[in-house]
Amino acid sequence: MMRTYTFLSRVPVLQNRFTLKILAVAFVGIHIPLFAIIGYLLITHLPPETATPIAILTLLFTLIATGITLLILTKLLKPVMLAKRALNDYIEYNKEPKLPIHFKDEAGVLMADVQKSIEELRRSEEERTNILQILSHDLQSPVRTALGVTGLMKEGKSQIDDHELVSMLEESLKNQLNQLRYYLNLIKEQKLELDRDIKKSTIGIPELIKETTDELKGAFREKNIKLKVSGYQQCANIPKHSLQRVLHNVLDNAIKFSHNGDTIEIKIEKRDRLLDIIVEDSGKGFPPDEASQIFKYNSPLQRNGTANEASSGVGMFLCQNLMKRIGGEIKAESEGIDKGSKFTISYLMED
């Protein structure tokens, strides 16, 4: 199958240029009629006055045909060269190409496949980066919970008995272990299970809220923060996993930036197909005109919590990515510093 290509690759002038291989074959093919006519003229011994015009005209038209053919072939090989350059640019400079993908012949399919492959590689790389960012961010939550519970046990000032504190710690660590296993499996497989993230299931909204707040039970109790839940209490067909992760991160932030003894309120509103989960706190807040900055990677608004809890600066960036993936959005509002924050998680359900 590769014999012709292998043979031509052994020719020193042709071995490093695919285009020259094509042009060399075309050149030889075009000149076969010329060689045949010259041979015929020699064999038939035509008079010079007859043979010379024939030879000159044949040579002239052959050269013209050769030039035109080689020029067109060079142009026709452009898709192959574009595909090669696109791959080289992506490998060397991480530059994503914009190859045409609407052609249907073999060269067009090649360009479309190269474009699609590079886009998939870029997407896969972004997803792996997101996984690592999520993993890095989420690992902080159980550590804070564990430290909070062990601190309460150590000080002996909590009104909760040690058995319940140990149960809280165990439950928190079990939940986080499941998340850790999930993300480690994704890294191992080198892909993000988008199907799980966007897979919808019918679940009661109170159940969604309870499962999420249970993961943060220790953090709530550590700062003596009260939780108030109100609004829509029915079932909804939603991408549970993604909404749960976003709500977890938003609540984790609300706890972090709330003061001891504050109240965090979760309101669930449903208007037609639009489901809003609103989380409000009365903590640190932020300047109203800087709401969009919160969702930037390594946000410039990054700061420690009210109890000096560390902030990675990527939590809200990841929340925004998760909401975009499922076709939703997340918004942040605040009336100013020390006036609390309001985060609205919106998801438009299908009919």
mmCIF file of C-alpha atoms in Angstrom:
data_model
loop_
_atom_site.group_PDB
_atom_site.id
_atom_site.type_symbol
_atom_site.label_atom_id
_atom_site.label_comp_id
_atom_site.label_asym_id
_atom_site.label_seq_id
_atom_site.Cartn_x
_atom_site.Cartn_y
_atom_site.Cartn_z
ATOM 1 C CA MET A 1 0.000 0.000 0.000
ATOM 2 C CA MET A 2 2.879 2.350 0.799
ATOM 3 C CA ARG A 3 5.323 1.048 -1.827
ATOM 4 C CA THR A 4 5.093 4.023 -4.203
ATOM 5 C CA TYR A 5 5.341 6.501 -1.368
ATOM 6 C CA THR A 6 8.260 4.600 0.172
ATOM 7 C CA PHE A 7 10.063 4.407 -3.178
ATOM 8 C CA LEU A 8 9.730 8.155 -3.831
ATOM 9 C CA SER A 9 10.801 8.909 -0.254
ATOM 10 C CA ARG A 10 14.154 7.300 -1.024
ATOM 11 C CA VAL A 11 14.879 9.900 -3.708
ATOM 12 C CA PRO A 12 17.037 12.520 -1.952
ATOM 13 C CA VAL A 13 15.365 15.513 -3.622
ATOM 14 C CA LEU A 14 11.863 14.232 -2.826
ATOM 15 C CA GLN A 15 12.214 12.565 0.564
ATOM 16 C CA ASN A 16 11.244 15.571 2.734
ATOM 17 C CA ARG A 17 8.536 17.172 0.560
ATOM 18 C CA PHE A 18 5.200 15.529 -0.153
ATOM 19 C CA THR A 19 4.290 18.232 -2.660
ATOM 20 C CA LEU A 20 7.444 17.540 -4.677
ATOM 21 C CA LYS A 21 6.515 13.855 -4.866
ATOM 22 C CA ILE A 22 3.138 14.758 -6.396
ATOM 23 C CA LEU A 23 4.696 17.277 -8.789
ATOM 24 C CA ALA A 24 7.450 14.854 -9.867
ATOM 25 C CA VAL A 25 4.909 12.176 -10.756
ATOM 26 C CA ALA A 26 2.785 14.741 -12.635
ATOM 27 C CA PHE A 27 5.841 16.045 -14.493
ATOM 28 C CA VAL A 28 6.857 12.591 -15.672
ATOM 29 C CA GLY A 29 3.290 11.698 -16.640
ATOM 30 C CA ILE A 30 2.824 14.843 -18.716
ATOM 31 C CA HIS A 31 6.071 14.269 -20.645
ATOM 32 C CA ILE A 32 5.321 10.671 -21.662
ATOM 33 C CA PRO A 33 3.500 11.838 -24.855
ATOM 34 C CA LEU A 34 6.485 14.060 -25.704
ATOM 35 C CA PHE A 35 8.908 11.144 -25.374
ATOM 36 C CA ALA A 36 6.602 8.988 -27.485
ATOM 37 C CA ILE A 37 6.438 11.569 -30.313
ATOM 38 C CA ILE A 38 10.211 12.088 -30.275
ATOM 39 C CA GLY A 39 10.655 8.321 -30.500
ATOM 40 C CA TYR A 40 8.174 8.166 -33.374
ATOM 41 C CA LEU A 41 10.002 10.911 -35.271
ATOM 42 C CA LEU A 42 13.316 9.122 -34.842
ATOM 43 C CA ILE A 43 11.969 5.755 -35.926
ATOM 44 C CA THR A 44 10.097 7.017 -39.016
ATOM 45 C CA HIS A 45 13.055 9.122 -40.256
ATOM 46 C CA LEU A 46 10.811 12.009 -41.305
ATOM 47 C CA PRO A 47 12.509 14.807 -43.209
ATOM 48 C CA PRO A 48 13.900 17.532 -40.941
ATOM 49 C CA GLU A 49 11.591 20.153 -42.435
ATOM 50 C CA THR A 50 8.619 18.009 -41.339
ATOM 51 C CA ALA A 51 9.929 16.596 -38.048
ATOM 52 C CA THR A 52 11.294 19.871 -36.648
ATOM 53 C CA PRO A 53 7.995 21.826 -36.531
ATOM 54 C CA ILE A 54 6.256 18.798 -35.041
ATOM 55 C CA ALA A 55 8.911 18.413 -32.329
ATOM 56 C CA ILE A 56 8.953 22.149 -31.493
ATOM 57 C CA LEU A 57 5.172 22.425 -31.289
ATOM 58 C CA THR A 58 4.927 19.270 -29.173
ATOM 59 C CA LEU A 59 7.644 20.498 -26.814
ATOM 60 C CA LEU A 60 6.064 23.957 -26.557
ATOM 61 C CA PHE A 61 2.577 22.700 -25.766
ATOM 62 C CA THR A 62 3.978 20.110 -23.369
ATOM 63 C CA LEU A 63 5.860 22.785 -21.436
ATOM 64 C CA ILE A 64 2.774 25.004 -21.319
ATOM 65 C CA ALA A 65 0.640 22.082 -20.136
ATOM 66 C CA THR A 66 3.317 21.167 -17.571
ATOM 67 C CA GLY A 67 3.414 24.671 -16.127
ATOM 68 C CA ILE A 68 -0.367 24.942 -15.888
ATOM 69 C CA THR A 69 -0.713 21.435 -14.401
ATOM 70 C CA LEU A 70 2.003 21.951 -11.812
ATOM 71 C CA LEU A 71 0.520 25.335 -10.828
ATOM 72 C CA ILE A 72 -2.965 23.876 -10.357
ATOM 73 C CA LEU A 73 -1.604 20.854 -8.477
ATOM 74 C CA THR A 74 0.289 23.172 -6.149
ATOM 75 C CA LYS A 75 -2.964 25.012 -5.430
ATOM 76 C CA LEU A 76 -4.857 21.749 -4.965
ATOM 77 C CA LEU A 77 -2.302 20.610 -2.394
ATOM 78 C CA LYS A 78 -2.960 23.728 -0.310
ATOM 79 C CA PRO A 79 -5.491 21.936 1.999
ATOM 80 C CA VAL A 80 -2.862 19.342 2.921
ATOM 81 C CA MET A 81 -0.323 22.071 3.636
ATOM 82 C CA LEU A 82 -2.869 24.038 5.688
ATOM 83 C CA ALA A 83 -3.669 20.949 7.756
ATOM 84 C CA LYS A 84 0.060 20.347 8.330
ATOM 85 C CA ARG A 85 0.660 23.968 9.341
ATOM 86 C CA ALA A 86 -2.365 23.922 11.657
ATOM 87 C CA LEU A 87 -1.051 20.867 13.506
ATOM 88 C CA ASN A 88 2.439 22.365 13.775
ATOM 89 C CA ASP A 89 1.092 25.686 15.092
ATOM 90 C CA TYR A 90 -1.018 23.906 17.708
ATOM 91 C CA ILE A 91 1.841 21.642 18.842
ATOM 92 C CA GLU A 92 4.504 24.368 18.920
ATOM 93 C CA TYR A 93 2.533 27.498 19.827
ATOM 94 C CA ASN A 94 -0.777 26.133 21.211
ATOM 95 C CA LYS A 95 -2.501 28.189 18.512
ATOM 96 C CA GLU A 96 -5.978 27.008 17.555
ATOM 97 C CA PRO A 97 -6.571 27.136 13.748
ATOM 98 C CA LYS A 98 -9.655 28.165 11.776
ATOM 99 C CA LEU A 99 -9.637 25.638 8.949
ATOM 100 C CA PRO A 100 -12.578 25.503 6.509
ATOM 101 C CA ILE A 101 -14.843 22.553 7.330
ATOM 102 C CA HIS A 102 -17.540 22.736 4.627
ATOM 103 C CA PHE A 103 -15.718 20.869 1.817
ATOM 104 C CA LYS A 104 -16.794 17.272 1.243
ATOM 105 C CA ASP A 105 -13.922 15.669 -0.706
ATOM 106 C CA GLU A 106 -10.971 13.864 0.871
ATOM 107 C CA ALA A 107 -8.904 17.043 1.362
ATOM 108 C CA GLY A 108 -11.908 18.858 2.838
ATOM 109 C CA VAL A 109 -12.610 15.965 5.213
ATOM 110 C CA LEU A 110 -8.929 16.007 6.235
ATOM 111 C CA MET A 111 -9.116 19.703 7.143
ATOM 112 C CA ALA A 112 -12.402 19.214 8.990
ATOM 113 C CA ASP A 113 -10.972 16.248 10.919
ATOM 114 C CA VAL A 114 -7.843 18.206 11.871
ATOM 115 C CA GLN A 115 -9.963 21.173 13.007
ATOM 116 C CA LYS A 116 -12.284 18.930 15.004
ATOM 117 C CA SER A 117 -9.394 17.010 16.572
ATOM 118 C CA ILE A 118 -7.614 20.185 17.661
ATOM 119 C CA GLU A 119 -10.855 21.604 19.094
ATOM 120 C CA GLU A 120 -11.428 18.353 20.987
ATOM 121 C CA LEU A 121 -7.861 18.445 22.306
ATOM 122 C CA ARG A 122 -8.312 22.045 23.439
ATOM 123 C CA ARG A 123 -11.641 21.230 25.054
ATOM 124 C CA SER A 124 -10.172 18.167 26.735
ATOM 125 C CA GLU A 125 -7.262 20.218 28.065
ATOM 126 C CA GLU A 126 -9.622 22.862 29.416
ATOM 127 C CA GLU A 127 -11.741 20.196 31.087
ATOM 128 C CA ARG A 128 -8.688 18.586 32.697
ATOM 129 C CA THR A 129 -7.638 21.999 33.971
ATOM 130 C CA ASN A 130 -11.142 22.563 35.344
ATOM 131 C CA ILE A 131 -11.051 19.192 37.076
ATOM 132 C CA LEU A 132 -7.782 20.057 38.796
ATOM 133 C CA GLN A 133 -9.117 23.484 39.775
ATOM 134 C CA ILE A 134 -12.329 21.988 41.145
ATOM 135 C CA LEU A 135 -10.362 19.312 42.986
ATOM 136 C CA SER A 136 -8.022 21.914 44.466
ATOM 137 C CA HIS A 137 -10.931 24.104 45.512
ATOM 138 C CA ASP A 138 -13.180 21.381 46.900
ATOM 139 C CA LEU A 139 -10.436 19.779 48.970
ATOM 140 C CA GLN A 140 -10.362 22.892 51.154
ATOM 141 C CA SER A 141 -13.966 22.452 52.310
ATOM 142 C CA PRO A 142 -13.593 19.161 54.224
ATOM 143 C CA VAL A 143 -10.341 20.355 55.759
ATOM 144 C CA ARG A 144 -12.101 23.452 57.139
ATOM 145 C CA THR A 145 -15.004 21.291 58.358
ATOM 146 C CA ALA A 146 -12.664 18.811 60.013
ATOM 147 C CA LEU A 147 -10.667 21.578 61.673
ATOM 148 C CA GLY A 148 -13.866 23.227 62.885
ATOM 149 C CA VAL A 149 -15.253 20.041 64.411
ATOM 150 C CA THR A 150 -11.973 19.003 65.991
ATOM 151 C CA GLY A 151 -11.640 22.564 67.354
ATOM 152 C CA LEU A 152 -15.031 22.302 69.014
ATOM 153 C CA MET A 153 -14.114 18.915 70.478
ATOM 154 C CA LYS A 154 -10.758 20.199 71.698
ATOM 155 C CA GLU A 155 -12.184 23.294 73.371
ATOM 156 C CA GLY A 156 -15.082 21.363 74.881
ATOM 157 C CA LYS A 157 -17.270 24.472 74.598
ATOM 158 C CA SER A 158 -19.815 23.043 72.187
ATOM 159 C CA GLN A 159 -23.294 22.152 73.359
ATOM 160 C CA ILE A 160 -23.197 19.191 70.996
ATOM 161 C CA ASP A 161 -21.987 15.916 72.456
ATOM 162 C CA ASP A 162 -18.800 14.316 71.134
ATOM 163 C CA HIS A 163 -20.681 11.463 69.454
ATOM 164 C CA GLU A 164 -22.665 13.886 67.269
ATOM 165 C CA LEU A 165 -19.523 15.877 66.476
ATOM 166 C CA VAL A 166 -17.743 12.703 65.382
ATOM 167 C CA SER A 167 -20.781 11.774 63.243
ATOM 168 C CA MET A 168 -20.713 15.198 61.599
ATOM 169 C CA LEU A 169 -17.015 14.838 60.875
ATOM 170 C CA GLU A 170 -17.473 11.321 59.514
ATOM 171 C CA GLU A 171 -20.377 12.347 57.273
ATOM 172 C CA SER A 172 -18.479 15.328 55.893
ATOM 173 C CA LEU A 173 -15.377 13.296 55.147
ATOM 174 C CA LYS A 174 -17.417 10.516 53.501
ATOM 175 C CA ASN A 175 -19.128 13.013 51.209
ATOM 176 C CA GLN A 176 -15.825 14.564 50.272
ATOM 177 C CA LEU A 177 -14.201 11.176 49.729
ATOM 178 C CA ASN A 178 -16.882 10.362 47.156
ATOM 179 C CA GLN A 179 -16.205 13.659 45.380
ATOM 180 C CA LEU A 180 -12.467 13.050 45.515
ATOM 181 C CA ARG A 181 -12.873 9.603 43.968
ATOM 182 C CA TYR A 182 -15.070 11.056 41.236
ATOM 183 C CA TYR A 183 -12.565 13.727 40.229
ATOM 184 C CA LEU A 184 -9.578 11.384 40.468
ATOM 185 C CA ASN A 185 -11.339 8.964 38.133
ATOM 186 C CA LEU A 186 -11.901 11.802 35.678
ATOM 187 C CA ILE A 187 -8.217 12.706 35.762
ATOM 188 C CA LYS A 188 -7.260 9.058 35.343
ATOM 189 C CA GLU A 189 -9.518 8.739 32.300
ATOM 190 C CA GLN A 190 -8.257 12.126 31.024
ATOM 191 C CA LYS A 191 -11.752 13.327 30.272
ATOM 192 C CA LEU A 192 -14.667 15.015 31.987
ATOM 193 C CA GLU A 193 -17.863 12.993 32.117
ATOM 194 C CA LEU A 194 -20.025 15.642 30.558
ATOM 195 C CA ASP A 195 -22.956 13.225 30.507
ATOM 196 C CA ARG A 196 -22.985 13.161 34.306
ATOM 197 C CA ASP A 197 -22.717 16.919 34.560
ATOM 198 C CA ILE A 198 -25.615 17.586 32.181
ATOM 199 C CA LYS A 199 -27.690 14.476 32.961
ATOM 200 C CA LYS A 200 -31.074 15.501 34.306
ATOM 201 C CA SER A 201 -33.081 13.745 36.976
ATOM 202 C CA THR A 202 -36.336 14.548 38.703
ATOM 203 C CA ILE A 203 -35.580 15.462 42.301
ATOM 204 C CA GLY A 204 -37.365 17.314 45.060
ATOM 205 C CA ILE A 205 -35.859 20.763 45.586
ATOM 206 C CA PRO A 206 -35.898 20.296 49.411
ATOM 207 C CA GLU A 207 -33.879 17.097 48.921
ATOM 208 C CA LEU A 208 -31.343 18.945 46.755
ATOM 209 C CA ILE A 209 -30.976 21.682 49.364
ATOM 210 C CA LYS A 210 -30.721 19.212 52.266
ATOM 211 C CA GLU A 211 -28.074 17.039 50.593
ATOM 212 C CA THR A 212 -25.976 20.123 49.857
ATOM 213 C CA THR A 213 -26.331 21.763 53.278
ATOM 214 C CA ASP A 214 -25.590 18.460 55.034
ATOM 215 C CA GLU A 215 -22.151 18.519 53.420
ATOM 216 C CA LEU A 216 -21.524 21.856 55.130
ATOM 217 C CA LYS A 217 -23.160 21.075 58.461
ATOM 218 C CA GLY A 218 -19.892 21.327 60.358
ATOM 219 C CA ALA A 219 -19.024 24.696 58.785
ATOM 220 C CA PHE A 220 -22.467 26.079 59.702
ATOM 221 C CA ARG A 221 -22.085 24.994 63.320
ATOM 222 C CA GLU A 222 -18.494 26.144 63.617
ATOM 223 C CA LYS A 223 -19.549 29.769 63.042
ATOM 224 C CA ASN A 224 -22.978 29.289 64.648
ATOM 225 C CA ILE A 225 -24.631 30.320 61.382
ATOM 226 C CA LYS A 226 -28.366 29.761 61.008
ATOM 227 C CA LEU A 227 -29.946 28.606 57.760
ATOM 228 C CA LYS A 228 -33.354 29.664 56.487
ATOM 229 C CA VAL A 229 -34.921 27.948 53.458
ATOM 230 C CA SER A 230 -38.116 29.134 51.767
ATOM 231 C CA GLY A 231 -39.934 29.090 48.462
ATOM 232 C CA TYR A 232 -40.647 26.413 45.872
ATOM 233 C CA GLN A 233 -40.782 22.960 47.461
ATOM 234 C CA GLN A 234 -41.819 20.697 44.572
ATOM 235 C CA CYS A 235 -39.845 18.377 42.274
ATOM 236 C CA ALA A 236 -37.986 19.548 39.182
ATOM 237 C CA ASN A 237 -36.170 17.867 36.288
ATOM 238 C CA ILE A 238 -32.669 19.327 36.658
ATOM 239 C CA PRO A 239 -28.951 18.440 36.254
ATOM 240 C CA LYS A 240 -28.598 17.591 39.935
ATOM 241 C CA HIS A 241 -24.836 17.049 40.059
ATOM 242 C CA SER A 242 -23.886 20.420 38.564
ATOM 243 C CA LEU A 243 -26.455 22.450 40.510
ATOM 244 C CA GLN A 244 -25.404 20.719 43.711
ATOM 245 C CA ARG A 245 -21.731 21.558 43.152
ATOM 246 C CA VAL A 246 -22.542 25.186 42.339
ATOM 247 C CA LEU A 247 -24.831 25.548 45.367
ATOM 248 C CA HIS A 248 -22.177 23.912 47.571
ATOM 249 C CA ASN A 249 -19.552 26.432 46.468
ATOM 250 C CA VAL A 250 -21.905 29.405 46.837
ATOM 251 C CA LEU A 251 -22.939 28.313 50.355
ATOM 252 C CA ASP A 252 -19.323 27.621 51.272
ATOM 253 C CA ASN A 253 -18.478 31.186 50.238
ATOM 254 C CA ALA A 254 -21.466 32.588 52.112
ATOM 255 C CA ILE A 255 -20.351 30.818 55.298
ATOM 256 C CA LYS A 256 -16.790 31.950 54.798
ATOM 257 C CA PHE A 257 -17.733 35.626 54.466
ATOM 258 C CA SER A 258 -20.486 35.638 57.118
ATOM 259 C CA HIS A 259 -19.938 36.666 60.727
ATOM 260 C CA ASN A 260 -20.450 34.433 63.726
ATOM 261 C CA GLY A 261 -24.153 34.052 64.496
ATOM 262 C CA ASP A 262 -25.347 35.394 61.090
ATOM 263 C CA THR A 263 -28.215 33.908 59.089
ATOM 264 C CA ILE A 264 -27.921 32.662 55.507
ATOM 265 C CA GLU A 265 -31.160 32.473 53.532
ATOM 266 C CA ILE A 266 -31.894 30.216 50.563
ATOM 267 C CA LYS A 267 -34.909 31.202 48.468
ATOM 268 C CA ILE A 268 -36.201 28.983 45.679
ATOM 269 C CA GLU A 269 -38.306 30.667 43.016
ATOM 270 C CA LYS A 270 -39.916 29.071 39.975
ATOM 271 C CA ARG A 271 -41.508 31.130 37.202
ATOM 272 C CA ASP A 272 -42.757 29.015 34.314
ATOM 273 C CA ARG A 273 -39.643 27.028 33.312
ATOM 274 C CA LEU A 274 -37.097 29.225 35.113
ATOM 275 C CA LEU A 275 -35.761 27.920 38.415
ATOM 276 C CA ASP A 276 -33.855 30.383 40.615
ATOM 277 C CA ILE A 277 -31.928 29.350 43.717
ATOM 278 C CA ILE A 278 -31.025 32.520 45.604
ATOM 279 C CA VAL A 279 -28.452 32.548 48.407
ATOM 280 C CA GLU A 280 -28.308 35.692 50.563
ATOM 281 C CA ASP A 281 -25.996 36.509 53.456
ATOM 282 C CA SER A 282 -25.301 39.588 55.574
ATOM 283 C CA GLY A 283 -21.521 39.229 55.573
ATOM 284 C CA LYS A 284 -18.614 41.080 54.004
ATOM 285 C CA GLY A 285 -20.224 41.928 50.656
ATOM 286 C CA PHE A 286 -18.357 43.731 47.867
ATOM 287 C CA PRO A 287 -18.554 46.973 45.822
ATOM 288 C CA PRO A 288 -21.657 46.820 43.558
ATOM 289 C CA ASP A 289 -19.723 47.733 40.407
ATOM 290 C CA GLU A 290 -17.282 44.855 40.906
ATOM 291 C CA ALA A 291 -19.788 41.979 40.746
ATOM 292 C CA SER A 292 -18.397 40.661 37.444
ATOM 293 C CA GLN A 293 -14.884 40.481 38.926
ATOM 294 C CA ILE A 294 -15.991 37.682 41.254
ATOM 295 C CA PHE A 295 -16.321 35.231 38.368
ATOM 296 C CA LYS A 296 -12.853 35.805 36.946
ATOM 297 C CA TYR A 297 -10.136 33.205 37.396
ATOM 298 C CA ASN A 298 -7.966 34.212 40.382
ATOM 299 C CA SER A 299 -10.452 37.004 41.043
ATOM 300 C CA PRO A 300 -8.944 40.356 42.046
ATOM 301 C CA LEU A 301 -11.597 40.392 44.826
ATOM 302 C CA GLN A 302 -9.962 37.356 46.411
ATOM 303 C CA ARG A 303 -9.737 37.813 50.192
ATOM 304 C CA ASN A 304 -9.902 35.842 53.406
ATOM 305 C CA GLY A 305 -13.137 35.083 55.237
ATOM 306 C CA THR A 306 -14.387 36.693 58.441
ATOM 307 C CA ALA A 307 -12.520 34.086 60.488
ATOM 308 C CA ASN A 308 -9.456 34.463 58.262
ATOM 309 C CA GLU A 309 -10.452 31.440 56.130
ATOM 310 C CA ALA A 310 -8.304 31.207 53.004
ATOM 311 C CA SER A 311 -9.838 31.724 49.559
ATOM 312 C CA SER A 312 -8.462 30.099 46.394
ATOM 313 C CA GLY A 313 -9.948 32.712 44.055
ATOM 314 C CA VAL A 314 -11.308 30.115 41.605
ATOM 315 C CA GLY A 315 -14.554 28.954 43.240
ATOM 316 C CA MET A 316 -16.934 31.354 41.492
ATOM 317 C CA PHE A 317 -15.029 30.977 38.214
ATOM 318 C CA LEU A 318 -15.706 27.242 38.368
ATOM 319 C CA CYS A 319 -19.358 27.829 39.279
ATOM 320 C CA GLN A 320 -19.806 30.021 36.222
ATOM 321 C CA ASN A 321 -18.210 27.353 34.006
ATOM 322 C CA LEU A 322 -20.497 24.663 35.402
ATOM 323 C CA MET A 323 -23.591 26.802 34.843
ATOM 324 C CA LYS A 324 -22.593 27.629 31.272
ATOM 325 C CA ARG A 325 -22.092 23.941 30.574
ATOM 326 C CA ILE A 326 -25.681 23.121 31.548
ATOM 327 C CA GLY A 327 -27.154 26.197 29.872
ATOM 328 C CA GLY A 328 -27.714 28.199 33.043
ATOM 329 C CA GLU A 329 -26.131 31.233 34.656
ATOM 330 C CA ILE A 330 -25.065 32.617 38.009
ATOM 331 C CA LYS A 331 -25.198 36.261 39.078
ATOM 332 C CA ALA A 332 -23.756 38.115 42.070
ATOM 333 C CA GLU A 333 -25.102 41.257 43.767
ATOM 334 C CA SER A 334 -24.146 43.348 46.762
ATOM 335 C CA GLU A 335 -25.024 46.785 48.071
ATOM 336 C CA GLY A 336 -21.471 47.329 49.244
ATOM 337 C CA ILE A 337 -18.775 46.353 51.727
ATOM 338 C CA ASP A 338 -20.215 44.769 54.910
ATOM 339 C CA LYS A 339 -23.720 44.818 53.406
ATOM 340 C CA GLY A 340 -23.927 41.155 52.485
ATOM 341 C CA SER A 341 -24.090 39.324 49.172
ATOM 342 C CA LYS A 342 -26.751 37.776 46.979
ATOM 343 C CA PHE A 343 -26.032 34.997 44.500
ATOM 344 C CA THR A 344 -28.703 33.819 42.045
ATOM 345 C CA ILE A 345 -28.308 30.412 40.398
ATOM 346 C CA SER A 346 -30.669 30.278 37.402
ATOM 347 C CA TYR A 347 -31.585 27.236 35.315
ATOM 348 C CA LEU A 348 -34.085 27.177 32.451
ATOM 349 C CA MET A 349 -35.821 23.821 32.429
ATOM 350 C CA GLU A 350 -37.061 22.114 29.274
ATOM 351 C CA ASP A 351 -40.729 21.701 28.515
#
